[in-house]
Protein backbone atom coordinates (compact mmCIF):
# COMPACT_ATOMS: atom_id res chain seq x y z
CA UNK A 1 0.00 0.00 0.00
CA UNK A 2 1.31 3.43 -0.90
CA UNK A 3 0.77 6.02 1.84
CA UNK A 4 -0.89 8.57 -0.45
CA UNK A 5 -3.46 5.94 -1.46
CA UNK A 6 -4.16 5.25 2.20
CA UNK A 7 -4.59 8.94 2.92
CA UNK A 8 -6.97 9.29 -0.01
CA UNK A 9 -9.00 6.38 1.27
CA UNK A 10 -9.20 7.64 4.83
CA UNK A 11 -10.17 11.07 3.54
CA UNK A 12 -13.05 9.49 1.65
CA UNK A 13 -14.15 7.75 4.84
CA UNK A 14 -13.94 10.98 6.80
CA UNK A 15 -16.33 12.57 4.33
CA UNK A 16 -18.75 9.68 4.01
CA UNK A 17 -18.67 6.92 6.61
CA UNK A 18 -18.31 9.35 9.50
CA UNK A 19 -21.58 11.17 8.99
CA UNK A 20 -23.65 11.81 12.13
CA UNK A 21 -26.14 9.15 11.04
CA UNK A 22 -23.39 6.59 10.61
CA UNK A 23 -21.94 7.37 14.02
CA UNK A 24 -25.34 7.20 15.67
CA UNK A 25 -25.97 3.84 14.04
CA UNK A 26 -22.60 2.58 15.22
CA UNK A 27 -23.31 3.70 18.77
CA UNK A 28 -26.70 1.98 18.73
CA UNK A 29 -25.06 -1.23 17.55
CA UNK A 30 -22.57 -1.25 20.41
CA UNK A 31 -21.77 -4.65 21.88
CA UNK A 32 -19.81 -3.81 24.97
CA UNK A 33 -18.96 -7.46 25.68
CA UNK A 34 -16.85 -7.59 22.51
CA UNK A 35 -13.69 -5.85 21.30
CA UNK A 36 -12.22 -5.88 17.79
CA UNK A 37 -8.48 -5.22 17.93
CA UNK A 38 -6.10 -4.63 15.03
CA UNK A 39 -2.44 -4.83 16.00
CA UNK A 40 1.09 -5.23 14.67
CA UNK A 41 2.52 -6.58 17.94
CA UNK A 42 3.81 -10.18 17.49
CA UNK A 43 1.22 -12.93 17.89
CA UNK A 44 2.94 -14.78 20.74
CA UNK A 45 3.20 -11.60 22.77
CA UNK A 46 -0.39 -10.65 22.07
CA UNK A 47 -1.60 -14.01 23.35
CA UNK A 48 -0.04 -13.16 26.71
CA UNK A 49 -1.31 -9.57 26.57
CA UNK A 50 -4.87 -10.69 25.92
CA UNK A 51 -4.65 -13.40 28.58
CA UNK A 52 -3.78 -10.72 31.16
CA UNK A 53 -6.51 -8.42 29.82
CA UNK A 54 -8.98 -11.33 30.05
CA UNK A 55 -8.10 -11.81 33.72
CA UNK A 56 -9.19 -8.25 34.38
CA UNK A 57 -12.14 -8.23 31.97
CA UNK A 58 -13.46 -11.79 31.61
CA UNK A 59 -16.72 -10.38 30.24
CA UNK A 60 -15.06 -8.97 27.08
CA UNK A 61 -14.52 -11.23 24.10
CA UNK A 62 -11.60 -10.05 21.94
CA UNK A 63 -11.45 -10.57 18.20
CA UNK A 64 -7.95 -9.84 16.93
CA UNK A 65 -6.38 -9.25 13.54
CA UNK A 66 -2.61 -9.33 13.72
CA UNK A 67 -0.06 -8.58 11.00
CA UNK A 68 2.77 -6.17 10.25
CA UNK A 69 1.96 -2.48 10.43
CA UNK A 70 1.70 -2.16 6.65
CA UNK A 71 -0.67 -5.11 6.37
CA UNK A 72 -2.80 -3.82 9.24
CA UNK A 73 -3.10 -0.50 7.43
CA UNK A 74 -3.80 -2.35 4.16
CA UNK A 75 -6.74 -4.10 5.80
CA UNK A 76 -8.00 -0.89 7.33
CA UNK A 77 -7.60 0.87 3.98
CA UNK A 78 -9.73 -1.78 2.26
CA UNK A 79 -12.44 -1.43 4.90
CA UNK A 80 -12.24 2.35 4.69
CA UNK A 81 -12.72 2.17 0.92
CA UNK A 82 -15.81 0.04 1.51
CA UNK A 83 -17.08 2.47 4.16
CA UNK A 84 -17.11 -0.22 6.83
CA UNK A 85 -14.09 -0.21 9.16
CA UNK A 86 -14.33 -3.09 11.63
CA UNK A 87 -11.72 -2.32 14.30
CA UNK A 88 -12.54 -0.72 17.63
CA UNK A 89 -8.91 -0.32 18.67
CA UNK A 90 -5.60 0.03 16.83
CA UNK A 91 -2.30 -0.93 18.49
CA UNK A 92 0.43 -0.37 15.91
CA UNK A 93 4.13 0.45 15.79
CA UNK A 94 3.70 3.68 13.89
CA UNK A 95 2.98 7.03 15.53
CA UNK A 96 3.22 8.69 12.11
CA UNK A 97 0.27 6.63 10.90
CA UNK A 98 -1.64 7.42 14.10
CA UNK A 99 -1.02 11.11 13.57
CA UNK A 100 -2.36 10.85 10.03
CA UNK A 101 -5.46 8.98 11.23
CA UNK A 102 -6.07 11.65 13.84
CA UNK A 103 -5.66 14.42 11.28
CA UNK A 104 -8.17 12.70 9.02
CA UNK A 105 -10.78 12.59 11.80
CA UNK A 106 -10.73 8.80 12.09
CA UNK A 107 -9.88 8.55 15.79
CA UNK A 108 -11.85 9.56 18.84
CA UNK A 109 -10.31 11.01 21.99
CA UNK A 110 -10.47 9.25 25.31
CA UNK A 111 -10.45 12.17 27.70
CA UNK A 112 -10.78 9.94 30.77
CA UNK A 113 -7.54 8.05 30.12
CA UNK A 114 -5.10 8.22 33.04
CA UNK A 115 -1.78 9.49 31.66
CA UNK A 116 -0.30 10.52 35.02
CA UNK A 117 2.51 7.94 34.75
CA UNK A 118 3.37 8.64 31.12
CA UNK A 119 6.18 11.07 30.31
CA UNK A 120 5.04 14.23 28.58
CA UNK A 121 5.30 13.86 24.83
CA UNK A 122 4.57 10.12 24.88
CA UNK A 123 0.85 10.57 24.28
CA UNK A 124 -1.26 12.86 22.14
CA UNK A 125 -1.96 16.10 23.97
CA UNK A 126 -5.65 15.85 23.08
CA UNK A 127 -5.71 12.17 24.13
CA UNK A 128 -6.40 10.67 20.71
CA UNK A 129 -3.64 8.09 21.10
CA UNK A 130 -1.25 6.89 23.79
CA UNK A 131 2.23 5.37 23.81
CA UNK A 132 2.31 1.92 25.41
CA UNK A 133 6.02 1.08 25.37
CA UNK A 134 9.26 2.39 23.95
CA UNK A 135 10.76 0.49 21.02
CA UNK A 136 14.22 1.56 19.92
CA UNK A 137 16.13 0.79 16.74
CA UNK A 138 19.84 -0.01 16.94
CA UNK A 139 22.28 -2.61 15.64
CA UNK A 140 22.18 -6.40 15.91
CA UNK A 141 25.36 -8.31 15.11
CA UNK A 142 26.38 -11.96 14.86
CA UNK A 143 28.90 -12.68 17.62
CA UNK A 144 30.18 -15.80 15.81
CA UNK A 145 30.89 -14.01 12.54
CA UNK A 146 34.34 -12.79 13.56
CA UNK A 147 33.49 -9.16 12.89
CA UNK A 148 34.16 -6.18 15.18
CA UNK A 149 31.47 -5.28 17.69
CA UNK A 150 29.84 -2.10 16.41
CA UNK A 151 29.70 0.96 18.62
CA UNK A 152 28.48 3.58 16.15
CA UNK A 153 26.11 3.85 13.21
CA UNK A 154 29.21 4.79 11.23
CA UNK A 155 30.71 1.35 11.88
CA UNK A 156 28.25 -0.03 9.32
CA UNK A 157 30.19 1.94 6.69
CA UNK A 158 33.52 0.29 7.58
CA UNK A 159 35.34 -2.12 5.23
CA UNK A 160 34.62 -4.95 7.71
CA UNK A 161 30.89 -4.37 7.12
CA UNK A 162 31.18 -4.61 3.32
CA UNK A 163 28.20 -6.66 2.02
CA UNK A 164 27.35 -7.61 5.62
CA UNK A 165 24.51 -5.19 6.52
CA UNK A 166 20.76 -5.70 6.24
CA UNK A 167 18.01 -3.32 7.33
CA UNK A 168 14.19 -3.30 7.31
CA UNK A 169 12.48 -1.39 4.52
CA UNK A 170 10.12 1.52 5.23
CA UNK A 171 7.97 0.10 2.44
CA UNK A 172 7.07 -2.76 4.83
CA UNK A 173 7.86 -1.67 8.40
CA UNK A 174 6.31 1.17 10.36
CA UNK A 175 9.31 1.31 12.68
CA UNK A 176 11.57 1.56 9.64
CA UNK A 177 9.57 4.52 8.31
CA UNK A 178 10.32 6.38 11.50
CA UNK A 179 13.93 5.17 11.69
CA UNK A 180 14.82 6.23 8.14
CA UNK A 181 12.81 9.44 8.39
CA UNK A 182 14.52 10.37 11.64
CA UNK A 183 17.99 9.61 10.35
CA UNK A 184 17.63 11.52 7.08
CA UNK A 185 16.35 14.57 8.94
CA UNK A 186 19.37 14.54 11.25
CA UNK A 187 22.34 16.57 9.94
CA UNK A 188 24.89 14.00 11.07
CA UNK A 189 23.33 11.37 8.78
CA UNK A 190 20.96 12.51 6.01
CA UNK A 191 20.46 10.65 2.74
CA UNK A 192 24.22 10.69 2.28
CA UNK A 193 24.50 8.07 5.03
CA UNK A 194 22.04 5.70 3.33
CA UNK A 195 23.73 6.16 -0.03
CA UNK A 196 27.07 5.26 1.56
CA UNK A 197 25.47 2.21 3.19
CA UNK A 198 24.23 1.06 -0.21
CA UNK A 199 27.64 1.66 -1.75
CA UNK A 200 29.09 -0.55 1.00
CA UNK A 201 26.76 -3.37 -0.03
CA UNK A 202 23.96 -2.94 2.50
CA UNK A 203 20.60 -4.42 1.48
CA UNK A 204 16.99 -3.95 2.55
CA UNK A 205 14.87 -6.88 3.65
CA UNK A 206 11.21 -6.49 4.44
CA UNK A 207 10.30 -6.16 8.11
CA UNK A 208 12.47 -6.43 11.22
CA UNK A 209 11.90 -10.18 11.26
CA UNK A 210 13.83 -10.58 8.01
CA UNK A 211 16.77 -8.73 9.59
CA UNK A 212 16.70 -10.86 12.74
CA UNK A 213 16.63 -14.11 10.76
CA UNK A 214 19.41 -13.12 8.36
CA UNK A 215 21.78 -12.15 11.18
CA UNK A 216 20.85 -15.10 13.42
CA UNK A 217 21.55 -17.52 10.55
CA UNK A 218 24.86 -15.83 9.78
CA UNK A 219 23.80 -14.69 6.32
CA UNK A 220 24.66 -11.15 7.37
CA UNK A 221 26.92 -10.01 10.19
CA UNK A 222 25.11 -6.76 11.00
CA UNK A 223 21.52 -5.60 10.97
CA UNK A 224 19.41 -2.56 11.80
CA UNK A 225 16.61 -3.76 14.04
CA UNK A 226 14.25 -3.00 16.90
CA UNK A 227 15.89 -4.00 20.15
CA UNK A 228 13.44 -6.53 21.62
CA UNK A 229 13.70 -8.80 18.58
CA UNK A 230 17.47 -8.96 18.97
CA UNK A 231 17.35 -9.63 22.72
CA UNK A 232 14.61 -12.22 22.25
CA UNK A 233 16.71 -14.02 19.63
CA UNK A 234 19.73 -13.91 21.92
CA UNK A 235 17.65 -15.42 24.76
CA UNK A 236 16.74 -18.28 22.45
CA UNK A 237 20.42 -19.15 22.07
CA UNK A 238 21.34 -17.51 18.77
CA UNK A 239 24.87 -16.03 18.54
CA UNK A 240 23.65 -12.44 18.38
CA UNK A 241 23.82 -9.33 20.50
CA UNK A 242 22.43 -5.80 20.32
CA UNK A 243 24.16 -2.43 20.49
CA UNK A 244 22.74 0.97 21.36
CA UNK A 245 24.92 3.14 19.05
CA UNK A 246 26.78 6.01 20.70
CA UNK A 247 25.04 8.64 18.53
CA UNK A 248 21.70 7.43 19.86
CA UNK A 249 18.79 5.25 18.76
CA UNK A 250 15.59 6.09 16.96
CA UNK A 251 12.40 5.27 18.82
CA UNK A 252 8.70 4.61 18.49
CA UNK A 253 6.18 4.25 21.29
CA UNK A 254 3.65 1.77 19.85
CA UNK A 255 0.55 3.92 20.26
CA UNK A 256 -2.94 2.63 20.95
CA UNK A 257 -6.11 4.45 19.87
CA UNK A 258 -9.86 4.08 19.49
CA UNK A 259 -11.38 4.47 16.03
CA UNK A 260 -14.14 7.04 15.71
CA UNK A 261 -16.34 4.34 14.17
CA UNK A 262 -15.79 1.93 17.10
CA UNK A 263 -18.91 -0.08 17.89
CA UNK A 264 -17.64 -1.16 21.30
CA UNK A 265 -16.47 2.07 22.88
CA UNK A 266 -16.60 1.05 26.55
CA UNK A 267 -14.69 -2.15 25.83
CA UNK A 268 -12.19 -0.12 23.82
CA UNK A 269 -11.73 2.29 26.72
CA UNK A 270 -11.22 -0.66 29.07
CA UNK A 271 -8.43 -1.88 26.77
CA UNK A 272 -6.82 1.57 26.76
CA UNK A 273 -6.99 1.67 30.58
CA UNK A 274 -5.35 -1.75 30.68
CA UNK A 275 -2.58 -0.72 28.27
CA UNK A 276 -1.82 2.29 30.48
CA UNK A 277 -1.71 0.23 33.69
CA UNK A 278 1.38 -0.74 35.66
CA UNK A 279 0.53 -4.43 35.18
CA UNK A 280 0.69 -4.04 31.40
CA UNK A 281 3.93 -2.04 31.67
CA UNK A 282 5.55 -4.75 33.78
CA UNK A 283 4.36 -7.38 31.31
CA UNK A 284 5.97 -5.41 28.47
CA UNK A 285 9.29 -5.55 30.36
CA UNK A 286 9.00 -9.36 30.50
CA UNK A 287 8.54 -9.22 26.72
CA UNK A 288 11.85 -7.31 26.44
CA UNK A 289 10.40 -3.85 25.85
CA UNK A 290 11.53 -0.58 27.35
CA UNK A 291 8.70 0.48 29.67
CA UNK A 292 7.29 3.86 28.80
CA UNK A 293 5.80 4.26 32.26
CA UNK A 294 7.56 6.13 35.04
CA UNK A 295 8.84 3.97 37.87
CA UNK A 296 9.06 0.68 35.93
CA UNK A 297 12.54 -0.85 35.59
CA UNK A 298 13.76 -1.74 32.06
CA UNK A 299 14.73 -5.32 31.18
CA UNK A 300 18.12 -6.67 32.25
CA UNK A 301 20.90 -5.56 29.92
CA UNK A 302 19.10 -2.39 28.85
CA UNK A 303 20.42 1.05 29.74
CA UNK A 304 18.45 3.06 32.24
CA UNK A 305 15.94 5.48 30.78
CA UNK A 306 18.14 8.33 32.03
CA UNK A 307 21.10 6.97 30.06
CA UNK A 308 19.18 6.16 26.88
CA UNK A 309 20.05 8.59 24.10
CA UNK A 310 17.28 9.06 21.54
CA UNK A 311 17.74 10.78 18.19
CA UNK A 312 14.78 13.14 18.20
CA UNK A 313 12.46 13.82 15.28
CA UNK A 314 9.45 16.07 14.80
CA UNK A 315 6.33 13.97 14.13
CA UNK A 316 4.89 16.61 11.79
CA UNK A 317 8.06 16.53 9.71
CA UNK A 318 8.02 12.73 9.63
CA UNK A 319 4.39 12.68 8.53
CA UNK A 320 4.88 15.27 5.81
CA UNK A 321 7.97 13.50 4.46
CA UNK A 322 6.70 9.90 4.55
CA UNK A 323 5.97 9.61 0.83
CA UNK A 324 9.29 11.16 -0.13
CA UNK A 325 11.15 8.95 2.36
CA UNK A 326 9.67 5.77 0.89
CA UNK A 327 10.26 6.90 -2.68
CA UNK A 328 13.88 7.89 -2.12
CA UNK A 329 14.62 4.72 -0.15
CA UNK A 330 13.15 2.60 -2.97
CA UNK A 331 15.30 4.44 -5.49
CA UNK A 332 18.43 3.55 -3.50
CA UNK A 333 17.59 0.01 -2.35
CA UNK A 334 14.79 -1.12 -4.68
CA UNK A 335 11.14 -1.62 -3.86
Coordinates of C-alpha atoms in Angstrom, one line a residue:
X1 CA 0.0 0.0 0.0
X2 CA 1.3 3.4 -0.9
X3 CA 0.8 6.0 1.8
X4 CA -0.9 8.6 -0.4
X5 CA -3.5 5.9 -1.5
X6 CA -4.2 5.2 2.2
X7 CA -4.6 8.9 2.9
X8 CA -7.0 9.3 0.0
X9 CA -9.0 6.4 1.3
X10 CA -9.2 7.6 4.8
X11 CA -10.2 11.1 3.5
X12 CA -13.1 9.5 1.7
X13 CA -14.2 7.8 4.8
X14 CA -13.9 11.0 6.8
X15 CA -16.3 12.6 4.3
X16 CA -18.8 9.7 4.0
X17 CA -18.7 6.9 6.6
X18 CA -18.3 9.3 9.5
X19 CA -21.6 11.2 9.0
X20 CA -23.6 11.8 12.1
X21 CA -26.1 9.1 11.0
X22 CA -23.4 6.6 10.6
X23 CA -21.9 7.4 14.0
X24 CA -25.3 7.2 15.7
X25 CA -26.0 3.8 14.0
X26 CA -22.6 2.6 15.2
X27 CA -23.3 3.7 18.8
X28 CA -26.7 2.0 18.7
X29 CA -25.1 -1.2 17.5
X30 CA -22.6 -1.3 20.4
X31 CA -21.8 -4.6 21.9
X32 CA -19.8 -3.8 25.0
X33 CA -19.0 -7.5 25.7
X34 CA -16.8 -7.6 22.5
X35 CA -13.7 -5.8 21.3
X36 CA -12.2 -5.9 17.8
X37 CA -8.5 -5.2 17.9
X38 CA -6.1 -4.6 15.0
X39 CA -2.4 -4.8 16.0
X40 CA 1.1 -5.2 14.7
X41 CA 2.5 -6.6 17.9
X42 CA 3.8 -10.2 17.5
X43 CA 1.2 -12.9 17.9
X44 CA 2.9 -14.8 20.7
X45 CA 3.2 -11.6 22.8
X46 CA -0.4 -10.7 22.1
X47 CA -1.6 -14.0 23.3
X48 CA 0.0 -13.2 26.7
X49 CA -1.3 -9.6 26.6
X50 CA -4.9 -10.7 25.9
X51 CA -4.6 -13.4 28.6
X52 CA -3.8 -10.7 31.2
X53 CA -6.5 -8.4 29.8
X54 CA -9.0 -11.3 30.1
X55 CA -8.1 -11.8 33.7
X56 CA -9.2 -8.2 34.4
X57 CA -12.1 -8.2 32.0
X58 CA -13.5 -11.8 31.6
X59 CA -16.7 -10.4 30.2
X60 CA -15.1 -9.0 27.1
X61 CA -14.5 -11.2 24.1
X62 CA -11.6 -10.1 21.9
X63 CA -11.5 -10.6 18.2
X64 CA -8.0 -9.8 16.9
X65 CA -6.4 -9.3 13.5
X66 CA -2.6 -9.3 13.7
X67 CA -0.1 -8.6 11.0
X68 CA 2.8 -6.2 10.3
X69 CA 2.0 -2.5 10.4
X70 CA 1.7 -2.2 6.6
X71 CA -0.7 -5.1 6.4
X72 CA -2.8 -3.8 9.2
X73 CA -3.1 -0.5 7.4
X74 CA -3.8 -2.3 4.2
X75 CA -6.7 -4.1 5.8
X76 CA -8.0 -0.9 7.3
X77 CA -7.6 0.9 4.0
X78 CA -9.7 -1.8 2.3
X79 CA -12.4 -1.4 4.9
X80 CA -12.2 2.3 4.7
X81 CA -12.7 2.2 0.9
X82 CA -15.8 0.0 1.5
X83 CA -17.1 2.5 4.2
X84 CA -17.1 -0.2 6.8
X85 CA -14.1 -0.2 9.2
X86 CA -14.3 -3.1 11.6
X87 CA -11.7 -2.3 14.3
X88 CA -12.5 -0.7 17.6
X89 CA -8.9 -0.3 18.7
X90 CA -5.6 0.0 16.8
X91 CA -2.3 -0.9 18.5
X92 CA 0.4 -0.4 15.9
X93 CA 4.1 0.4 15.8
X94 CA 3.7 3.7 13.9
X95 CA 3.0 7.0 15.5
X96 CA 3.2 8.7 12.1
X97 CA 0.3 6.6 10.9
X98 CA -1.6 7.4 14.1
X99 CA -1.0 11.1 13.6
X100 CA -2.4 10.8 10.0
X101 CA -5.5 9.0 11.2
X102 CA -6.1 11.7 13.8
X103 CA -5.7 14.4 11.3
X104 CA -8.2 12.7 9.0
X105 CA -10.8 12.6 11.8
X106 CA -10.7 8.8 12.1
X107 CA -9.9 8.5 15.8
X108 CA -11.9 9.6 18.8
X109 CA -10.3 11.0 22.0
X110 CA -10.5 9.2 25.3
X111 CA -10.5 12.2 27.7
X112 CA -10.8 9.9 30.8
X113 CA -7.5 8.0 30.1
X114 CA -5.1 8.2 33.0
X115 CA -1.8 9.5 31.7
X116 CA -0.3 10.5 35.0
X117 CA 2.5 7.9 34.8
X118 CA 3.4 8.6 31.1
X119 CA 6.2 11.1 30.3
X120 CA 5.0 14.2 28.6
X121 CA 5.3 13.9 24.8
X122 CA 4.6 10.1 24.9
X123 CA 0.8 10.6 24.3
X124 CA -1.3 12.9 22.1
X125 CA -2.0 16.1 24.0
X126 CA -5.6 15.8 23.1
X127 CA -5.7 12.2 24.1
X128 CA -6.4 10.7 20.7
X129 CA -3.6 8.1 21.1
X130 CA -1.2 6.9 23.8
X131 CA 2.2 5.4 23.8
X132 CA 2.3 1.9 25.4
X133 CA 6.0 1.1 25.4
X134 CA 9.3 2.4 24.0
X135 CA 10.8 0.5 21.0
X136 CA 14.2 1.6 19.9
X137 CA 16.1 0.8 16.7
X138 CA 19.8 0.0 16.9
X139 CA 22.3 -2.6 15.6
X140 CA 22.2 -6.4 15.9
X141 CA 25.4 -8.3 15.1
X142 CA 26.4 -12.0 14.9
X143 CA 28.9 -12.7 17.6
X144 CA 30.2 -15.8 15.8
X145 CA 30.9 -14.0 12.5
X146 CA 34.3 -12.8 13.6
X147 CA 33.5 -9.2 12.9
X148 CA 34.2 -6.2 15.2
X149 CA 31.5 -5.3 17.7
X150 CA 29.8 -2.1 16.4
X151 CA 29.7 1.0 18.6
X152 CA 28.5 3.6 16.1
X153 CA 26.1 3.9 13.2
X154 CA 29.2 4.8 11.2
X155 CA 30.7 1.4 11.9
X156 CA 28.3 0.0 9.3
X157 CA 30.2 1.9 6.7
X158 CA 33.5 0.3 7.6
X159 CA 35.3 -2.1 5.2
X160 CA 34.6 -5.0 7.7
X161 CA 30.9 -4.4 7.1
X162 CA 31.2 -4.6 3.3
X163 CA 28.2 -6.7 2.0
X164 CA 27.4 -7.6 5.6
X165 CA 24.5 -5.2 6.5
X166 CA 20.8 -5.7 6.2
X167 CA 18.0 -3.3 7.3
X168 CA 14.2 -3.3 7.3
X169 CA 12.5 -1.4 4.5
X170 CA 10.1 1.5 5.2
X171 CA 8.0 0.1 2.4
X172 CA 7.1 -2.8 4.8
X173 CA 7.9 -1.7 8.4
X174 CA 6.3 1.2 10.4
X175 CA 9.3 1.3 12.7
X176 CA 11.6 1.6 9.6
X177 CA 9.6 4.5 8.3
X178 CA 10.3 6.4 11.5
X179 CA 13.9 5.2 11.7
X180 CA 14.8 6.2 8.1
X181 CA 12.8 9.4 8.4
X182 CA 14.5 10.4 11.6
X183 CA 18.0 9.6 10.4
X184 CA 17.6 11.5 7.1
X185 CA 16.4 14.6 8.9
X186 CA 19.4 14.5 11.3
X187 CA 22.3 16.6 9.9
X188 CA 24.9 14.0 11.1
X189 CA 23.3 11.4 8.8
X190 CA 21.0 12.5 6.0
X191 CA 20.5 10.7 2.7
X192 CA 24.2 10.7 2.3
X193 CA 24.5 8.1 5.0
X194 CA 22.0 5.7 3.3
X195 CA 23.7 6.2 0.0
X196 CA 27.1 5.3 1.6
X197 CA 25.5 2.2 3.2
X198 CA 24.2 1.1 -0.2
X199 CA 27.6 1.7 -1.7
X200 CA 29.1 -0.5 1.0
X201 CA 26.8 -3.4 0.0
X202 CA 24.0 -2.9 2.5
X203 CA 20.6 -4.4 1.5
X204 CA 17.0 -3.9 2.6
X205 CA 14.9 -6.9 3.7
X206 CA 11.2 -6.5 4.4
X207 CA 10.3 -6.2 8.1
X208 CA 12.5 -6.4 11.2
X209 CA 11.9 -10.2 11.3
X210 CA 13.8 -10.6 8.0
X211 CA 16.8 -8.7 9.6
X212 CA 16.7 -10.9 12.7
X213 CA 16.6 -14.1 10.8
X214 CA 19.4 -13.1 8.4
X215 CA 21.8 -12.2 11.2
X216 CA 20.9 -15.1 13.4
X217 CA 21.5 -17.5 10.6
X218 CA 24.9 -15.8 9.8
X219 CA 23.8 -14.7 6.3
X220 CA 24.7 -11.2 7.4
X221 CA 26.9 -10.0 10.2
X222 CA 25.1 -6.8 11.0
X223 CA 21.5 -5.6 11.0
X224 CA 19.4 -2.6 11.8
X225 CA 16.6 -3.8 14.0
X226 CA 14.3 -3.0 16.9
X227 CA 15.9 -4.0 20.2
X228 CA 13.4 -6.5 21.6
X229 CA 13.7 -8.8 18.6
X230 CA 17.5 -9.0 19.0
X231 CA 17.4 -9.6 22.7
X232 CA 14.6 -12.2 22.2
X233 CA 16.7 -14.0 19.6
X234 CA 19.7 -13.9 21.9
X235 CA 17.7 -15.4 24.8
X236 CA 16.7 -18.3 22.4
X237 CA 20.4 -19.1 22.1
X238 CA 21.3 -17.5 18.8
X239 CA 24.9 -16.0 18.5
X240 CA 23.6 -12.4 18.4
X241 CA 23.8 -9.3 20.5
X242 CA 22.4 -5.8 20.3
X243 CA 24.2 -2.4 20.5
X244 CA 22.7 1.0 21.4
X245 CA 24.9 3.1 19.1
X246 CA 26.8 6.0 20.7
X247 CA 25.0 8.6 18.5
X248 CA 21.7 7.4 19.9
X249 CA 18.8 5.3 18.8
X250 CA 15.6 6.1 17.0
X251 CA 12.4 5.3 18.8
X252 CA 8.7 4.6 18.5
X253 CA 6.2 4.2 21.3
X254 CA 3.6 1.8 19.8
X255 CA 0.5 3.9 20.3
X256 CA -2.9 2.6 21.0
X257 CA -6.1 4.5 19.9
X258 CA -9.9 4.1 19.5
X259 CA -11.4 4.5 16.0
X260 CA -14.1 7.0 15.7
X261 CA -16.3 4.3 14.2
X262 CA -15.8 1.9 17.1
X263 CA -18.9 -0.1 17.9
X264 CA -17.6 -1.2 21.3
X265 CA -16.5 2.1 22.9
X266 CA -16.6 1.1 26.5
X267 CA -14.7 -2.2 25.8
X268 CA -12.2 -0.1 23.8
X269 CA -11.7 2.3 26.7
X270 CA -11.2 -0.7 29.1
X271 CA -8.4 -1.9 26.8
X272 CA -6.8 1.6 26.8
X273 CA -7.0 1.7 30.6
X274 CA -5.3 -1.7 30.7
X275 CA -2.6 -0.7 28.3
X276 CA -1.8 2.3 30.5
X277 CA -1.7 0.2 33.7
X278 CA 1.4 -0.7 35.7
X279 CA 0.5 -4.4 35.2
X280 CA 0.7 -4.0 31.4
X281 CA 3.9 -2.0 31.7
X282 CA 5.5 -4.8 33.8
X283 CA 4.4 -7.4 31.3
X284 CA 6.0 -5.4 28.5
X285 CA 9.3 -5.5 30.4
X286 CA 9.0 -9.4 30.5
X287 CA 8.5 -9.2 26.7
X288 CA 11.8 -7.3 26.4
X289 CA 10.4 -3.8 25.8
X290 CA 11.5 -0.6 27.4
X291 CA 8.7 0.5 29.7
X292 CA 7.3 3.9 28.8
X293 CA 5.8 4.3 32.3
X294 CA 7.6 6.1 35.0
X295 CA 8.8 4.0 37.9
X296 CA 9.1 0.7 35.9
X297 CA 12.5 -0.8 35.6
X298 CA 13.8 -1.7 32.1
X299 CA 14.7 -5.3 31.2
X300 CA 18.1 -6.7 32.3
X301 CA 20.9 -5.6 29.9
X302 CA 19.1 -2.4 28.8
X303 CA 20.4 1.0 29.7
X304 CA 18.4 3.1 32.2
X305 CA 15.9 5.5 30.8
X306 CA 18.1 8.3 32.0
X307 CA 21.1 7.0 30.1
X308 CA 19.2 6.2 26.9
X309 CA 20.0 8.6 24.1
X310 CA 17.3 9.1 21.5
X311 CA 17.7 10.8 18.2
X312 CA 14.8 13.1 18.2
X313 CA 12.5 13.8 15.3
X314 CA 9.4 16.1 14.8
X315 CA 6.3 14.0 14.1
X316 CA 4.9 16.6 11.8
X317 CA 8.1 16.5 9.7
X318 CA 8.0 12.7 9.6
X319 CA 4.4 12.7 8.5
X320 CA 4.9 15.3 5.8
X321 CA 8.0 13.5 4.5
X322 CA 6.7 9.9 4.6
X323 CA 6.0 9.6 0.8
X324 CA 9.3 11.2 -0.1
X325 CA 11.1 8.9 2.4
X326 CA 9.7 5.8 0.9
X327 CA 10.3 6.9 -2.7
X328 CA 13.9 7.9 -2.1
X329 CA 14.6 4.7 -0.2
X330 CA 13.2 2.6 -3.0
X331 CA 15.3 4.4 -5.5
X332 CA 18.4 3.6 -3.5
X333 CA 17.6 0.0 -2.4
X334 CA 14.8 -1.1 -4.7
X335 CA 11.1 -1.6 -3.9

